[in-house]
Amino acid sequence: MKEPTDIGMNRTGIGTSPLDSKELIEAAEATVPSAEGDESGIAGLRMSYISESGILGTMPPPSTVKGAVKSVLDGLSAKNPAVFLDKLAERLQFERTGTRMYESVIAKFDALGGFDGGPSRETLLEFHDEELRHFHVLRSALESMGADPTALTPSADIAAVEASGLVQVLNDPRTTLPQSLHALLVAELADTEGWDMLIELATSLGHEAMADDFRDAMRAEEKHLAHVRQWVANHVMQDAEGTMEQAA
Amino acid sequence: MALDLTKEKGVALDAQEDFTWRDMVREPISKLNDDAFTRLRIILMNGLEMEANRFQHAFARMNAPMRADLARVRRIETHQQVLVNWLLPADQSPLETTIAYEQVAIEVTASLARLEPDPYIAQVLRFGLLEDFDHLYRYSALLDRLEGKDANAILQSYTDVLPGRPTVVEHRYPTDDLREPYDRTTAAPITKLVSLTILAGEQQTLNYYQNIGPLFSDPVARLLYAEIAHIEEQHVTQYEAIIDPNETWMEKWLLHECTEVWNYLACMEQESNARLKAIWERMVAYELGHLNHVMDLFRRVENRDPFEIIPTSLPERIKYMSHRDDVRQVLKNEVHLRSVGTQFVPVGQVPPDSPSIAYNRQINSAGSPSQTVAAGYVYTPGTELVKKAA
């Protein structure tokens, strides 16, 4: 099977067809735009819609008595518990999608096999299980605060939109294992940032036991990030060295 | 709200040419905060506007003298379609929007089946309903297993997520999707409005799946959309067959406009979002304008009273509410039905030489995506991962 970095018939560059591209460029250079101006008009339109639009949505009301009481008590102490709940729900959504992401990568590994310096199936499975465990940690955290862990909060909604491109890359049967790992790297980078923020929030709000659980999760995520980063780097370097050998 | 069609003139056609791009492209609804039925109304009305557009194009292709009038009305329908469909938000993924399309197909069809006085047409509706009910279950499994999401964030607990008539058995030979038409001379007006509404909804669902299927990278999703889009094609075949083919083009145009008024009115009466309610009010007034324009044309072209075709006041509206009990009842009583030609029979009475048996065997011979995607799937709040130990 061909590798993505093999030389093939990619037609996308202007240099593919020198005669046609010359025509294209000359005609474009002779063009007078139909409207004067630059990109600032686009920014203006966007600003206009931004100033007129509402927001994506808000947090749900507390679904349990415990949640309602907590909401009132936190309100008395001038804390906004919804901020913490929103960030917990964001991480929960990400871990849930993350679990599915690792399932996609494992299918790719099973179909295509690994590479030197790349992941083993056991390691991928271990990371998958840890993503699932983190999902449960977050679910318990939300439940302990009287919140509904199934609610799609604004930050959770945005996290899902952000992850949607990664899901597309991972599930494309034409992407290679290293290409999938690159998508996973983006996910893990965002994930470690997310956990870092959660630990800080939990600590500042006095949820020490929760912060401890999150530190455990953070350590696992840092391990994921370090490994995925290394796998991606190993492949790129080997690929480059292989290419250089061929070129020589 | 009683609406006397002999008196209500709506907004005259000339006064409807007041659209701008900014007017059409407005702030979408909130996926998180708006009621699920607001989303359903947008999806159904987009389907009705799409049907208005496609019907009027077909009419124009076959009737040169009507082209100018059709072009004028059709352009406004197009503006309306953009105004309505662009109310869907972009944070709602194509798969989440699919969940909402199936919720339309369940809750709206259940309401239509209740409204429908002709027992055969009501049976046709319930037959289709159980198939769309199954599609919701399959797509919910895909949403859970592909994106790690809970379909209920879209459904808001109004609709059950359960297997219906399994998609794998829904694949029939084309002639087994044909149905008997209502008789234009004797059918109740509401039968005609119901029939056009369900046709419009199902046709847009077919369009939607055929368009977005290739947007997915996941082969399981691509396969599932291919499979379910085929059932939607079967449903369009079924629902267009219940409409009397002997209606004249002008009769059909009248009925289309009347159906739009009836539907926008239902939206207006039941809308919980004040911003959308104002849009629905405007659309009612515009559609009344179209209806009056077409009534005038009808008098001139066919030299007949349009109220021979449409009712003077609009019948009971679609109910935008959960039909959980109705649907469960239909599931219990009718899931075993299959169609043989235009008739419905228990699965045990399908003749062994039925062309649908051979068709089904062939199309599923390399596997069934809808079975694979939902193997072992049971809807669980928060996704099935909740039940998986780490």
Short mmCIF file of C-alpha atoms in Angstrom, two decimals, chain B residues 66 250 295-304:
data_model
loop_
_atom_site.label_atom_id
_atom_site.label_comp_id
_atom_site.label_asym_id
_atom_site.label_seq_id
_atom_site.Cartn_x
_atom_site.Cartn_y
_atom_site.Cartn_z
CA MET B 66 -48.70 29.28 -15.79
CA MET B 250 -54.43 23.77 -10.40
CA MET B 295 -57.76 30.92 -5.85
CA ASP B 296 -58.13 33.80 -8.31
CA LEU B 297 -56.12 31.91 -10.90
CA PHE B 298 -58.22 28.81 -10.28
CA ARG B 299 -61.45 30.73 -10.91
CA ARG B 300 -60.02 32.05 -14.18
CA VAL B 301 -58.29 28.92 -15.42
CA GLU B 302 -60.76 26.24 -14.37
CA ASN B 303 -63.85 28.44 -14.14
CA ARG B 304 -64.71 26.78 -10.84
#
